[in-house]
Coordinates of C-alpha atoms in Angstrom, one line a residue:
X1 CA 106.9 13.5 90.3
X2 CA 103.9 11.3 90.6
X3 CA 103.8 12.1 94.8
X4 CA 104.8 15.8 94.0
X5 CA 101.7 16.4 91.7
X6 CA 99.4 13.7 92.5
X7 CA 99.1 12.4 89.3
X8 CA 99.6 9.0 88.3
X9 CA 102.4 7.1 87.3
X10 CA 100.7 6.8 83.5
X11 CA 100.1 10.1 82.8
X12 CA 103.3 11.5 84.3
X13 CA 104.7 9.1 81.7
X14 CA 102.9 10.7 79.3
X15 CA 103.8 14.0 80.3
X16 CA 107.0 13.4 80.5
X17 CA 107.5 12.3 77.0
X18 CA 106.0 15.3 75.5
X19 CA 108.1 17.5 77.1
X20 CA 111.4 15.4 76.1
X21 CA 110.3 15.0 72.6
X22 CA 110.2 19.4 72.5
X23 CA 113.7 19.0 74.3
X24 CA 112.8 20.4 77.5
X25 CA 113.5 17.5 79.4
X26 CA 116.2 14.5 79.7
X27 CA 115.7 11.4 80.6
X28 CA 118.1 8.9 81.8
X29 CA 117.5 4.7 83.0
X30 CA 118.5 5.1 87.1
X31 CA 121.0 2.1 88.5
X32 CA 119.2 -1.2 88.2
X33 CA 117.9 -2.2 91.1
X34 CA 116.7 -5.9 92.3
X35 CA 112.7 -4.6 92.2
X36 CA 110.1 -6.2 90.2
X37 CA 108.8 -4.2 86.9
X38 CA 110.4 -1.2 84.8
X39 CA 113.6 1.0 85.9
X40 CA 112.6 4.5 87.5
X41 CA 113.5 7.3 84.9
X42 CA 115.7 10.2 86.1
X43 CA 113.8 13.6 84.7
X44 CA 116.3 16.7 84.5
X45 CA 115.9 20.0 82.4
X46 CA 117.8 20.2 79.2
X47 CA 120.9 22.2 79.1
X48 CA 120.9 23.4 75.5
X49 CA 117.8 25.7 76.2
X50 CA 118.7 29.0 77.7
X51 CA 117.3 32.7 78.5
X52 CA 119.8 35.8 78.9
X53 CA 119.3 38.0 82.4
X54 CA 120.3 41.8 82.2
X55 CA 120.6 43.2 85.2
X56 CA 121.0 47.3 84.8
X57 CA 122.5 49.2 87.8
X58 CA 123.9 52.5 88.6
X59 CA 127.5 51.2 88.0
X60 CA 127.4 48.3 86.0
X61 CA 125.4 46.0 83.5
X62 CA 125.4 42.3 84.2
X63 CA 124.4 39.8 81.5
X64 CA 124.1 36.2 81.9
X65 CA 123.3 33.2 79.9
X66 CA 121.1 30.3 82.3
X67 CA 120.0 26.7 81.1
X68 CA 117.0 25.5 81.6
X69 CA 118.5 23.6 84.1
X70 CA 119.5 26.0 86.3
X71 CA 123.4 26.2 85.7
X72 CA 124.5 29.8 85.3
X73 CA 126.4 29.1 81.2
X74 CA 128.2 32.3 81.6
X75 CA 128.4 35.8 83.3
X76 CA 130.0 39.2 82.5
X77 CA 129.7 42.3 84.4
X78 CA 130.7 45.6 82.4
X79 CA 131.2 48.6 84.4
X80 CA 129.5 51.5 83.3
X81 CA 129.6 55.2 83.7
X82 CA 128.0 57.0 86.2
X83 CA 123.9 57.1 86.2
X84 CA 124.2 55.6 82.2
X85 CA 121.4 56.4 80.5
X86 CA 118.6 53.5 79.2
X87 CA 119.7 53.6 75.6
X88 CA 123.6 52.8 77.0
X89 CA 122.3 49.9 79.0
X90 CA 120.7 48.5 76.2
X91 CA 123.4 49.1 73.7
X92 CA 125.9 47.7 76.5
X93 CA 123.4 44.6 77.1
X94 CA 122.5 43.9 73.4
X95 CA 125.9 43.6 72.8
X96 CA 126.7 41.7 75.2
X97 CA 124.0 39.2 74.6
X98 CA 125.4 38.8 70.7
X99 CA 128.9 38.0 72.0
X100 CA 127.1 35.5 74.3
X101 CA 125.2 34.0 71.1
X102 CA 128.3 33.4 69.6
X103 CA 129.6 31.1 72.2
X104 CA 126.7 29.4 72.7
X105 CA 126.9 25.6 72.2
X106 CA 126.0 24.4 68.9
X107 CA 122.3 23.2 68.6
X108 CA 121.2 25.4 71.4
X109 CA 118.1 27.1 71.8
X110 CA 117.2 30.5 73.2
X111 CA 113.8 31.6 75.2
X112 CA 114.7 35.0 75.4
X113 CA 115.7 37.8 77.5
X114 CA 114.7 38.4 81.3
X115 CA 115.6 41.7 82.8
X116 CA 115.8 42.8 86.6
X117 CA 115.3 46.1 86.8
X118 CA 115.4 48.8 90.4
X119 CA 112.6 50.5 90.5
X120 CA 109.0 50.7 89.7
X121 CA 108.3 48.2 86.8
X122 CA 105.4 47.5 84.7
X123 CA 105.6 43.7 83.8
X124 CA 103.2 44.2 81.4
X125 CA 104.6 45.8 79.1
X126 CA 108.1 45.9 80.3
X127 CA 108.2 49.5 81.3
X128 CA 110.4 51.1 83.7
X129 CA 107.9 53.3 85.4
X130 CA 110.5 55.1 87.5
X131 CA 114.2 54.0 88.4
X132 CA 115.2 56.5 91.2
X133 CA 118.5 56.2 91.4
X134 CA 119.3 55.2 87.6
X135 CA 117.2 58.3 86.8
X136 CA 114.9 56.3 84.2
X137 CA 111.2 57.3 84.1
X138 CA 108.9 55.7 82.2
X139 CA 111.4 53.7 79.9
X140 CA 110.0 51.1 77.7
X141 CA 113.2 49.1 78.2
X142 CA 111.9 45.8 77.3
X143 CA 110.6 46.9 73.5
X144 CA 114.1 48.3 73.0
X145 CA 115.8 45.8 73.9
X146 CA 113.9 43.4 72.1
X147 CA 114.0 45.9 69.0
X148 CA 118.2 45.2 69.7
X149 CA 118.3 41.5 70.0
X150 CA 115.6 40.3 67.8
X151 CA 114.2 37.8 71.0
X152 CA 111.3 38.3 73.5
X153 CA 112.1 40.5 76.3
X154 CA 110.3 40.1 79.9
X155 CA 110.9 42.6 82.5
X156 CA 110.2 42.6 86.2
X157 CA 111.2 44.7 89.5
X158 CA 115.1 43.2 91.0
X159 CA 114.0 42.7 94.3
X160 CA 110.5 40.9 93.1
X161 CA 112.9 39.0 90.9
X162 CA 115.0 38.2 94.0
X163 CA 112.4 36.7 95.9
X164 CA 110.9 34.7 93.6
X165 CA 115.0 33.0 92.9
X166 CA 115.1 32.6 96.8
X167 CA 111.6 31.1 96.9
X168 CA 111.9 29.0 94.1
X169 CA 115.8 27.9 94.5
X170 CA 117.0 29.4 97.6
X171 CA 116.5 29.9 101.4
X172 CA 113.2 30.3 101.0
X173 CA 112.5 27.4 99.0
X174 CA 109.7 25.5 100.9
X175 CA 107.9 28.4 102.8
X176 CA 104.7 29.0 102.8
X177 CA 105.0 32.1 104.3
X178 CA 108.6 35.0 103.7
X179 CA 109.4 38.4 103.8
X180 CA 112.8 39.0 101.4
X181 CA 114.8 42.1 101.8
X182 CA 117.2 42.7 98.8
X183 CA 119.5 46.2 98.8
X184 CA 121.7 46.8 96.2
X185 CA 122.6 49.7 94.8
X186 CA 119.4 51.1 93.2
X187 CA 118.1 50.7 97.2
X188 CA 116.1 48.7 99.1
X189 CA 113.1 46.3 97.8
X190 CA 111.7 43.3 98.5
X191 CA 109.1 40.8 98.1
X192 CA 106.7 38.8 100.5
X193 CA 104.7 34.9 100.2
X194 CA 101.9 34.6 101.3
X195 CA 100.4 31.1 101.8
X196 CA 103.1 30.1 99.1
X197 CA 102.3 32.8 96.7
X198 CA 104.2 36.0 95.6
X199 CA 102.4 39.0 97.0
X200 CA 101.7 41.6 93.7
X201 CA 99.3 44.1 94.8
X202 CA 96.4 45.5 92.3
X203 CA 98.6 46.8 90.1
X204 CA 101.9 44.6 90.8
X205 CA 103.8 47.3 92.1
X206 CA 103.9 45.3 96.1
X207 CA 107.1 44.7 97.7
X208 CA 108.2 48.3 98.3
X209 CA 110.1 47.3 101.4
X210 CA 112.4 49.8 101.8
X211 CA 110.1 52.8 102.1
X212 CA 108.4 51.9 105.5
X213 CA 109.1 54.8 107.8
X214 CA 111.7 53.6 110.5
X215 CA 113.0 56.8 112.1
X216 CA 112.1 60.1 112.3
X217 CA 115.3 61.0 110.5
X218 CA 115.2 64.2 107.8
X219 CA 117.2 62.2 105.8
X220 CA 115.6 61.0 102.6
X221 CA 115.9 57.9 100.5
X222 CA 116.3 57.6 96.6
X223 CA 112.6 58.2 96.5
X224 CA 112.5 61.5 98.3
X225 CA 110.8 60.0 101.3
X226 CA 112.2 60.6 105.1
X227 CA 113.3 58.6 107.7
X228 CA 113.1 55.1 105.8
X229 CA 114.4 52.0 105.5
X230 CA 116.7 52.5 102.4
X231 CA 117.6 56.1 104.0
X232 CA 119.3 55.1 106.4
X233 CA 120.8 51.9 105.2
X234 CA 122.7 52.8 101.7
X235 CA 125.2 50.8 100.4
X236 CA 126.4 54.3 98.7
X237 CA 127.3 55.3 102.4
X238 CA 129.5 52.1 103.2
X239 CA 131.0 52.7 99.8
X240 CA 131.7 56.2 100.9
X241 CA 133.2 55.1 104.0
X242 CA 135.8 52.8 102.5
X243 CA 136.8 55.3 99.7
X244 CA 134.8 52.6 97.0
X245 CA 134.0 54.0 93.5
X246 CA 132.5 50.7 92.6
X247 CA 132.5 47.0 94.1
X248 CA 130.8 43.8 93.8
X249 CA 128.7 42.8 96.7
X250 CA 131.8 40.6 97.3
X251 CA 134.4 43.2 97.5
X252 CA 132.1 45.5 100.2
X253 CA 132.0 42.3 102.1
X254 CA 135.6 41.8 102.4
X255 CA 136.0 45.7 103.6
X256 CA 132.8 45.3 106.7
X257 CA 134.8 42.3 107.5
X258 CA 138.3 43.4 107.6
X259 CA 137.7 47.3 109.2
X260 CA 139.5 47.8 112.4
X261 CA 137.9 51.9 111.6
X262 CA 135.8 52.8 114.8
X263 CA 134.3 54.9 112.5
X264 CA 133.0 52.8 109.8
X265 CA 132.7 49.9 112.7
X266 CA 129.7 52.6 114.2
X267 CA 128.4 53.1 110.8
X268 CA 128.0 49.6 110.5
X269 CA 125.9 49.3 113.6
X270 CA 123.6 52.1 113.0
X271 CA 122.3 50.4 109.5
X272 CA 122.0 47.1 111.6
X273 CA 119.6 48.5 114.3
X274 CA 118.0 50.7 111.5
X275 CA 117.8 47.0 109.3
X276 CA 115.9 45.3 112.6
X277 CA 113.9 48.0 112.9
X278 CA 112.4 48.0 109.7
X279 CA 112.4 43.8 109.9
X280 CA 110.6 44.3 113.1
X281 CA 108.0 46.1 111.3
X282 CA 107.5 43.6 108.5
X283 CA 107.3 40.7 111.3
X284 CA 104.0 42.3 112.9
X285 CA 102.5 43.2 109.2
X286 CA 103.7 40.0 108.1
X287 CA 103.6 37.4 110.6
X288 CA 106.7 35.8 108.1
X289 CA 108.1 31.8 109.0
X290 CA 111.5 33.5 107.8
X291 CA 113.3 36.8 106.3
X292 CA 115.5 36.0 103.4
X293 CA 118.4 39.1 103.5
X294 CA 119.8 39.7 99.7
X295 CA 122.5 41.7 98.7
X296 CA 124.9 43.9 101.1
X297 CA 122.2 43.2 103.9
X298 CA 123.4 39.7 103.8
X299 CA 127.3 41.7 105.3
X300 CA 125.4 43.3 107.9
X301 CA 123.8 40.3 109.0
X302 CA 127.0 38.6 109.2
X303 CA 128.8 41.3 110.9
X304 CA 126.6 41.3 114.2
X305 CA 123.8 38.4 113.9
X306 CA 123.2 38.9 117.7
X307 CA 122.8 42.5 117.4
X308 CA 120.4 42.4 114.7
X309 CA 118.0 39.5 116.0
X310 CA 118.1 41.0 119.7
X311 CA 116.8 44.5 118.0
X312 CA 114.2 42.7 116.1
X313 CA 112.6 40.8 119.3
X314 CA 112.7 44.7 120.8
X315 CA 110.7 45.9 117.8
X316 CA 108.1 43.5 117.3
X317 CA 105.4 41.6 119.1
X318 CA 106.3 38.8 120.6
X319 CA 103.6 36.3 119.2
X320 CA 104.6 37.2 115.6
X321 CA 108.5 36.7 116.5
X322 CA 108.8 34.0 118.3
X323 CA 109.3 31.7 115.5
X324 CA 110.6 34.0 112.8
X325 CA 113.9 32.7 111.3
X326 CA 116.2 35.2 109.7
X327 CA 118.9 34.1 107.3
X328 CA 120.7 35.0 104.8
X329 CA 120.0 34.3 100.9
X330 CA 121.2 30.9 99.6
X331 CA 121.8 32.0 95.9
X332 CA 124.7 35.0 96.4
X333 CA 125.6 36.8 93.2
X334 CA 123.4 35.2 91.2
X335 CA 120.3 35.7 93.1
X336 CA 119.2 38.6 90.1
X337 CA 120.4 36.0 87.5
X338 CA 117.9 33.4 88.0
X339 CA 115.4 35.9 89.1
X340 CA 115.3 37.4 85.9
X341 CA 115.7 33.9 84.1
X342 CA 113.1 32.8 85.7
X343 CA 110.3 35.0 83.8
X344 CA 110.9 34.1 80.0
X345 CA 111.4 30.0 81.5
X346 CA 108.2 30.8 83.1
X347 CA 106.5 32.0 79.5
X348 CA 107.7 28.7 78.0
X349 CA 106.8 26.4 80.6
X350 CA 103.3 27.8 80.7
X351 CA 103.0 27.0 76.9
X352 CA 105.8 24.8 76.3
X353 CA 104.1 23.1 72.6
X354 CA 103.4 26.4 71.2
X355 CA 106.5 28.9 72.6
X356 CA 108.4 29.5 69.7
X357 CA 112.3 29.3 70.7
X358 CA 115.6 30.8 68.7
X359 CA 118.5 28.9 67.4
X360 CA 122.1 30.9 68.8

């Protein structure tokens, strides 16, 4: 901690203590060692703090429980009708959360409630400004839900939420400078770092990946807009292809992998080149030291690396791509999860002696 921060030994000490005396933080003697003076301390984060995540899609609602630690407690994802609307998502999720309460360990304490939501978000105030493909415009999501469950409620954009996991956690943790590309099936989003810091815009609406213009294509995306990025690569359109209702990220995987279908094997390639050449785009803006892929783009990826990386040097200047590293995302289904962890463990670790947490 001490060559991390640049503080010294005493006042991390003191530090330290405060924080495990408000139960953030364990600390446990390391193994004796032969050196002169005091035993090092091993620092953790306590498990018996935890925030819920809510993650509201087209299909399905997922709810999660995440110590402070890091370790995912528990996760359940209901299925949901078709395009449900925001008061059924948070009836599902509240619900949800109190069966989640009740399990709870006893002596455990909650932050709150972090939700990643598709769409244009207001973090502010926790509205959804516009959710395309849920249908949800201007839905003050966060108030209800906190109206629901009697705890704070933070709300931020999935994809922003994505990167910030992968940044903090993942394959991105480390890099100064990232583009992440997240589709699921609200779309395409995304986030960038910048000299080690999450690129918001004036009004925190940034990372609107999916909408750069890649093709001259009629065909629109969940925006209305031609010829992007999320037109042309839709997870709704590999679903089609292999007669899917619903599936997990998982379950699509298994399908790209396994098809022998010409067909859906051509399919396949046309969202790759369309992927590199959006990625292609993002390396000139961007300049990135690595592109994180989230969600189904993680399949594509996998299903012709070559492909994909030999489109992208086509694309894209060769200064800005010489070094560019694309990868996949290190944190898999629970990349959302910790994302939307992350922003009510983010309230109380800015103010840890005055945030006021909620017995289960």
């Amino acid at each position: 901690i001490t060559a991390t921060t640049g503080l010294n030994r005493s006042t991390v000490s003191d530090l330290v203590s405060e924080l495990a005396e408000l139960g953030l933080l364990a600390e446990k003697e390391t193994a004796a060692s032969t050196g002169v003076g005091r035993p090092s301390l091993a620092v953790t984060a306590t498990d018996n703090i935890v925030a819920f995540s809510v993650n509201p899609e087209i299909d399905a609602t997922t709810v999660s429980a995440v110590a402070l630690s890091g370790r995912v407690v528990t996760k359940e994802r209901r299925l949901m009708r078709s395009h449900p609307t925001a008061d059924n998502a948070i009836a599902v999720a509240s619900e949800m959360i109190a069966k989640m309460r009740k399990e709870l360990e006893p002596g455990t304490r909650i932050v709150g409630v972090g939700v990643s939501a598709p769409g244009q978000v207001r973090s502010s105030d926790g509205v959804i400004r516009f959710g395309p493909q849920l249908g949800w415009v201007e839905s003050a999501f966060a108030a209800a839900l906190s109206q629901e469950t009697g705890l704070p409620v933070y709300l931020g954009n999935d994809a922003s939420l994505g990167c910030i996991a992968e940044a903090r956690f993942g394959a991105a943790k480390g890099i100064n400078d990232a583009v992440f590309l997240f589709a699921g099936s609200g779309g395409i989003g995304g986030g960038v770092i910048s000299d080690g810091r999450t690129v918001s815009g004036a009004a925190g609406y940034a990372g609107e990946l999916g909408h750069i213009r890649v093709s001259s294509s009629k065909q629109v995306d969940y925006s209305g807009f031609p010829g992007t990025l999320e037109a042309l690569v839709r997870r709704n359109d590999l679903l089609d292809m292999f007669k899917l209702y619903v599936a997990t990220d998982e379950e699509l995987d298994a399908e790209i992998r396994s098809t022998e279908s010409t067909k859906a094997k051509r399919l396949i390639e046309d969202q790759i080149d369309s992927l590199a050449d959006g990625i292609s785009t993002l390396v000139n803006i961007f300049n990135p030291e690595v592109v994180v892929l989230g969600g189904f783009l993680t399949s594509l990826f996998d299903f012709a690396p070559e492909n994909l990386i030999t489109q992208l040097k086509k694309g894209s200047l060769a200064a800005a791509s010489e070094r560019v590293v694309v990868r996949k995302g290190a944190l898999g289904s629970n990349l959302l999860v910790l994302g939307a962890a992350e922003l009510p463990f983010e309230a109380l670790i800015n103010a840890p002696s005055s945030f006021s947490l909620t017995d289960a």
